[in-house]
Coordinates of N, CA and C in Angstrom, one line a residue:
M218 N 0.7 -7.7 -42.3 CA -0.2 -6.7 -42.3 C -0.2 -5.7 -40.9
H219 N -0.6 -4.6 -41.2 CA -0.7 -4.0 -39.8 C -1.8 -4.0 -39.3
T220 N -2.3 -4.8 -38.0 CA -3.8 -4.4 -37.7 C -4.0 -3.6 -37.0
P221 N -5.1 -2.3 -37.5 CA -5.4 -1.2 -36.7 C -5.8 -1.5 -35.1
T222 N -5.3 -0.2 -34.4 CA -5.6 -0.5 -32.4 C -7.3 -0.3 -32.9
P223 N -7.7 -0.7 -32.1 CA -9.2 -1.0 -31.4 C -9.3 0.0 -30.9
Q224 N -10.8 1.2 -30.8 CA -11.0 2.2 -30.2 C -11.7 1.7 -28.6
V225 N -10.7 2.0 -27.5 CA -11.2 0.9 -26.5 C -11.8 2.4 -25.5
T226 N -13.1 1.9 -25.3 CA -13.9 2.8 -24.3 C -14.6 2.2 -23.2
L227 N -15.0 3.1 -22.4 CA -15.8 2.7 -21.2 C -16.9 3.1 -21.3
Q228 N -18.3 2.2 -21.0 CA -19.3 2.6 -21.0 C -20.0 2.2 -19.9
P229 N -21.3 3.0 -19.7 CA -22.2 2.1 -18.5 C -22.8 0.9 -18.9
V230 N -22.8 0.4 -17.3 CA -23.2 -0.9 -17.2 C -25.0 -0.4 -17.2
T231 N -25.4 -1.2 -17.7 CA -27.0 -0.9 -18.1 C -27.8 -2.1 -18.2
S232 N -29.1 -2.3 -18.0 CA -29.8 -3.3 -18.1 C -29.8 -4.3 -19.5
D233 N -28.8 -3.2 -20.6 CA -28.9 -4.2 -21.5 C -27.9 -5.1 -21.7
N234 N -26.6 -4.7 -21.1 CA -25.6 -5.1 -21.3 C -25.0 -6.0 -19.7
Y235 N -25.5 -6.0 -18.8 CA -25.2 -6.6 -17.5 C -24.9 -7.9 -17.9
E236 N -25.8 -8.5 -18.3 CA -25.9 -9.9 -18.3 C -24.6 -10.5 -19.1
A237 N -24.4 -10.1 -20.1 CA -23.4 -10.1 -20.6 C -22.0 -10.1 -20.3
I238 N -21.9 -8.7 -19.4 CA -20.8 -8.5 -18.6 C -20.3 -9.6 -17.4
C239 N -21.3 -10.4 -17.1 CA -21.5 -11.0 -16.2 C -20.8 -12.7 -16.7
E240 N -21.1 -12.4 -18.1 CA -20.7 -14.0 -18.5 C -19.0 -13.6 -19.6
L241 N -18.6 -12.5 -19.1 CA -17.3 -12.9 -19.8 C -16.3 -13.6 -19.6
P242 N -15.6 -14.7 -19.8 CA -14.9 -15.7 -19.6 C -13.1 -15.3 -19.4
L243 N -12.8 -16.0 -18.3 CA -11.5 -16.0 -17.4 C -11.0 -17.3 -17.4
S244 N -9.9 -17.6 -17.8 CA -9.2 -18.9 -17.7 C -9.7 -19.6 -16.0
E245 N -9.4 -20.9 -16.2 CA -9.5 -21.1 -14.7 C -8.8 -21.0 -13.8
P246 N -7.4 -20.9 -14.2 CA -6.5 -20.3 -12.9 C -6.9 -18.7 -12.4
Q247 N -7.4 -17.8 -13.5 CA -7.8 -17.0 -13.4 C -9.0 -16.7 -12.7
K248 N -9.8 -17.1 -12.9 CA -10.8 -17.3 -11.7 C -10.9 -17.6 -10.6
D249 N -9.6 -17.9 -9.9 CA -9.6 -18.1 -8.8 C -8.6 -16.4 -7.7
M250 N -8.2 -15.9 -9.0 CA -8.1 -14.7 -8.8 C -8.6 -13.2 -8.8
L251 N -9.9 -13.4 -9.1 CA -10.6 -12.2 -9.4 C -12.1 -12.4 -9.2
A252 N -13.0 -11.3 -8.4 CA -14.0 -11.5 -7.6 C -14.5 -11.6 -9.4
S253 N -15.8 -12.4 -9.2 CA -16.8 -12.2 -10.4 C -17.3 -11.2 -10.8
N254 N -17.3 -10.6 -12.0 CA -18.6 -9.6 -12.4 C -19.7 -9.5 -11.8
T255 N -20.7 -10.6 -11.3 CA -21.8 -10.9 -11.2 C -21.4 -10.1 -9.6
W256 N -20.4 -10.9 -8.5 CA -20.4 -10.1 -7.3 C -20.0 -8.1 -7.4
S257 N -19.0 -8.2 -8.2 CA -19.0 -7.0 -8.5 C -20.1 -5.7 -8.5
L258 N -21.0 -6.5 -9.4 CA -22.1 -5.5 -9.9 C -23.3 -5.3 -8.6
L259 N -23.0 -6.7 -8.1 CA -23.6 -6.6 -6.8 C -23.5 -5.7 -6.0
E260 N -22.2 -5.6 -5.6 CA -21.3 -4.9 -4.7 C -21.3 -3.1 -4.9
A261 N -21.3 -2.7 -6.1 CA -21.6 -1.3 -6.6 C -23.4 -1.2 -6.1
A262 N -24.1 -2.3 -6.6 CA -25.4 -1.9 -6.9 C -25.6 -1.2 -5.2
Y263 N -25.1 -1.7 -4.1 CA -25.4 -1.4 -2.4 C -24.3 -0.6 -1.6
N264 N -23.4 0.2 -2.9 CA -22.1 0.9 -2.0 C -22.4 2.4 -3.1
P265 N -23.2 3.7 -2.5 CA -22.7 4.7 -3.2 C -21.3 4.9 -3.5
G266 N -21.6 5.3 -4.6 CA -19.8 5.7 -5.2 C -19.1 4.8 -5.9
Y267 N -19.5 3.5 -6.0 CA -19.0 2.7 -6.4 C -19.2 2.9 -8.1
Q268 N -18.1 2.6 -8.6 CA -18.3 2.7 -10.5 C -17.9 1.9 -11.0
V269 N -18.8 1.4 -12.3 CA -18.6 0.3 -12.9 C -18.7 0.8 -14.3
R270 N -18.0 0.0 -15.1 CA -17.7 0.1 -16.7 C -17.6 -0.9 -17.2
A271 N -18.3 -1.1 -18.5 CA -18.4 -1.9 -19.9 C -17.3 -1.4 -20.2
I272 N -16.0 -2.3 -20.6 CA -14.8 -2.1 -21.5 C -15.4 -2.5 -22.9
H273 N -15.2 -1.6 -23.7 CA -15.5 -1.7 -25.2 C -14.4 -1.6 -26.1
A274 N -13.9 -2.6 -26.8 CA -13.1 -2.4 -28.4 C -13.9 -1.9 -29.2
D275 N -13.8 -1.4 -30.3 CA -14.8 -0.3 -30.9 C -16.3 -0.8 -30.6
A276 N -16.9 -1.8 -31.0 CA -18.2 -2.0 -30.3 C -18.2 -2.9 -29.6
E277 N -17.6 -3.9 -29.7 CA -17.8 -5.4 -28.7 C -17.1 -5.2 -27.4
L278 N -18.1 -5.8 -26.4 CA -17.7 -5.8 -25.4 C -16.6 -6.9 -25.0
V279 N -15.3 -6.3 -24.3 CA -14.4 -6.9 -23.7 C -13.9 -7.4 -22.5
G280 N -14.3 -6.6 -21.7 CA -14.2 -6.5 -20.3 C -15.0 -5.6 -19.1
F281 N -14.4 -5.5 -17.9 CA -15.4 -5.0 -16.7 C -13.7 -4.2 -15.9
M282 N -14.5 -3.6 -15.5 CA -14.1 -2.3 -14.8 C -14.8 -1.9 -13.6
M283 N -13.8 -1.5 -11.9 CA -15.0 -1.1 -11.1 C -14.0 -0.5 -10.2
W284 N -14.0 0.8 -9.7 CA -13.6 1.4 -9.0 C -14.0 2.0 -7.5
V285 N -13.4 2.2 -6.4 CA -14.1 2.8 -5.6 C -13.4 4.0 -4.8
P286 N -14.4 5.0 -4.2 CA -13.8 5.7 -3.3 C -12.9 5.3 -2.3
Q287 N -11.7 5.7 -1.5 CA -11.0 5.2 -0.5 C -11.3 6.6 0.3
S288 N -11.2 7.5 -0.1 CA -11.3 9.0 0.4 C -11.7 10.1 -0.6
A289 N -11.9 11.2 -0.4 CA -12.4 12.3 -1.1 C -11.1 12.7 -2.6
Q290 N -9.7 12.3 -1.7 CA -8.7 12.4 -3.2 C -8.1 11.0 -3.3
R291 N -8.6 10.0 -3.0 CA -7.8 8.9 -3.6 C -9.2 7.7 -4.3
V292 N -8.8 7.4 -5.5 CA -9.8 5.9 -6.2 C -8.9 5.0 -6.0
S293 N -9.5 3.8 -5.8 CA -8.7 2.6 -6.0 C -9.4 1.7 -7.1
I294 N -9.5 1.1 -8.2 CA -9.5 0.4 -9.3 C -9.7 -1.0 -8.5
W295 N -10.5 -1.5 -8.0 CA -11.1 -2.8 -7.2 C -11.0 -4.0 -8.3
R296 N -11.9 -3.9 -9.5 CA -12.0 -4.8 -10.4 C -11.9 -4.7 -11.7
F297 N -10.5 -5.5 -12.8 CA -10.5 -5.0 -13.6 C -10.2 -6.3 -14.6
M298 N -10.8 -6.7 -15.3 CA -10.9 -7.9 -16.4 C -11.0 -7.4 -17.4
I299 N -10.3 -8.4 -18.6 CA -10.5 -8.4 -20.0 C -10.6 -9.8 -20.2
A300 N -11.6 -10.1 -21.3 CA -12.5 -11.6 -21.2 C -11.4 -12.5 -21.9
L301 N -11.2 -13.7 -21.4 CA -10.1 -14.6 -22.2 C -9.8 -14.6 -24.0
N302 N -10.8 -14.5 -24.4 CA -10.7 -14.3 -25.7 C -10.0 -13.1 -26.6
H303 N -10.0 -12.1 -25.7 CA -9.5 -10.6 -25.6 C -8.1 -10.2 -24.9
Q304 N -7.3 -11.4 -24.5 CA -6.2 -10.7 -24.0 C -5.1 -11.1 -24.5
G305 N -3.9 -10.3 -24.0 CA -3.0 -10.2 -25.3 C -2.7 -9.4 -26.0
R306 N -3.8 -8.6 -26.3 CA -3.7 -7.5 -27.1 C -3.7 -6.1 -27.2
G307 N -3.4 -6.1 -25.6 CA -2.9 -4.4 -25.6 C -4.4 -3.8 -25.0
L308 N -5.3 -4.4 -25.0 CA -6.7 -4.0 -24.7 C -6.8 -3.4 -23.1
G309 N -6.1 -4.0 -22.5 CA -6.0 -3.6 -20.8 C -5.2 -2.3 -20.6
S310 N -4.5 -2.0 -21.1 CA -3.5 -0.9 -21.4 C -4.2 0.3 -21.6
L311 N -5.1 0.3 -22.8 CA -5.7 1.1 -23.2 C -6.9 1.3 -22.4
A312 N -7.8 0.4 -21.8 CA -8.4 0.6 -21.2 C -8.1 1.3 -19.8
L313 N -7.3 1.0 -19.2 CA -6.7 1.3 -17.9 C -6.0 3.1 -17.9
Q314 N -5.6 3.3 -19.2 CA -5.6 4.5 -19.8 C -7.2 5.3 -19.4
A315 N -7.9 4.6 -20.2 CA -9.3 5.4 -20.1 C -9.7 5.7 -18.8
A316 N -9.7 4.9 -17.9 CA -10.2 4.9 -16.9 C -9.6 5.9 -16.1
I317 N -8.3 6.2 -16.3 CA -7.5 7.1 -15.1 C -7.8 8.5 -15.8
R318 N -7.9 8.7 -17.5 CA -8.8 10.0 -17.8 C -9.9 10.1 -17.0
E319 N -10.7 9.2 -17.1 CA -12.2 9.2 -16.5 C -12.3 9.8 -14.9
I320 N -11.8 9.0 -14.0 CA -11.0 9.5 -12.9 C -10.4 10.6 -12.6
A321 N -9.6 11.2 -13.5 CA -8.5 12.2 -13.3 C -9.8 13.7 -13.8
A322 N -10.7 13.4 -14.4 CA -11.6 14.6 -14.8 C -12.3 15.0 -13.1
D323 N -12.0 14.1 -12.2 CA -12.4 14.8 -10.8 C -11.7 15.8 -10.4
P324 N -11.7 16.6 -10.2 CA -10.3 17.8 -9.9 C -9.8 17.6 -8.1
V325 N -10.9 16.8 -7.7 CA -10.5 16.2 -6.3 C -9.5 15.1 -6.3
V326 N -9.7 14.3 -7.0 CA -9.1 13.5 -6.9 C -7.2 13.4 -7.3
R327 N -6.5 13.1 -6.3 CA -5.3 13.5 -6.7 C -4.5 12.0 -6.3
E328 N -5.0 10.9 -6.3 CA -4.4 9.7 -6.5 C -5.0 8.3 -6.8
V329 N -5.1 7.8 -7.5 CA -5.6 6.3 -8.4 C -4.7 5.2 -7.7
E330 N -5.4 3.8 -7.3 CA -4.3 3.2 -7.0 C -4.9 1.4 -7.4
I331 N -4.4 0.6 -8.1 CA -5.1 -0.5 -8.6 C -4.6 -2.0 -7.5
C332 N -5.5 -2.7 -7.5 CA -5.6 -3.5 -6.4 C -5.3 -4.9 -7.3
Y333 N -3.9 -5.7 -7.7 CA -4.1 -6.7 -8.2 C -3.8 -8.0 -7.2
H334 N -3.7 -9.4 -7.8 CA -3.1 -10.6 -7.1 C -1.7 -10.9 -7.5
L335 N -0.9 -11.2 -6.5 CA 0.3 -11.1 -6.8 C 0.7 -12.0 -7.7
D336 N 0.0 -13.2 -7.7 CA 0.2 -14.3 -8.7 C -0.4 -14.6 -9.9
N337 N -0.6 -13.1 -10.5 CA -1.4 -13.0 -11.4 C -0.7 -12.9 -12.4
E338 N -0.2 -13.6 -13.7 CA 1.0 -13.5 -14.4 C 0.4 -12.0 -15.5
G339 N -0.4 -11.7 -15.3 CA -1.2 -10.8 -16.4 C -1.1 -9.8 -15.3
S340 N -0.8 -9.4 -14.4 CA -0.5 -8.0 -13.8 C 0.6 -7.1 -14.1

């Protein structure tokens, strides 16, 4: 039986969901390769232009993403995670596509880069 592909969307981080974002689980080895979502939300609160998004599959919170302006024309995705219990389902690819669409909506942006840890097998 074919499982339908979930609708993956990027949602604002709000007072209603930030705690759940901070609690999204990773495997122990992954924790050493990613900054915590808590730290990322703190960084975004004090750096104008940093953009944070909750990743949802259908209505369920499944991950987190943050991108930052490097210049007027370039944006860098610094943080991107899918919770442990949702990995391996293609949600990361769908979330990345959604992020690129949102970033590309800015007519000035010409480049998008993504930062990753070389030892992360999910990269």
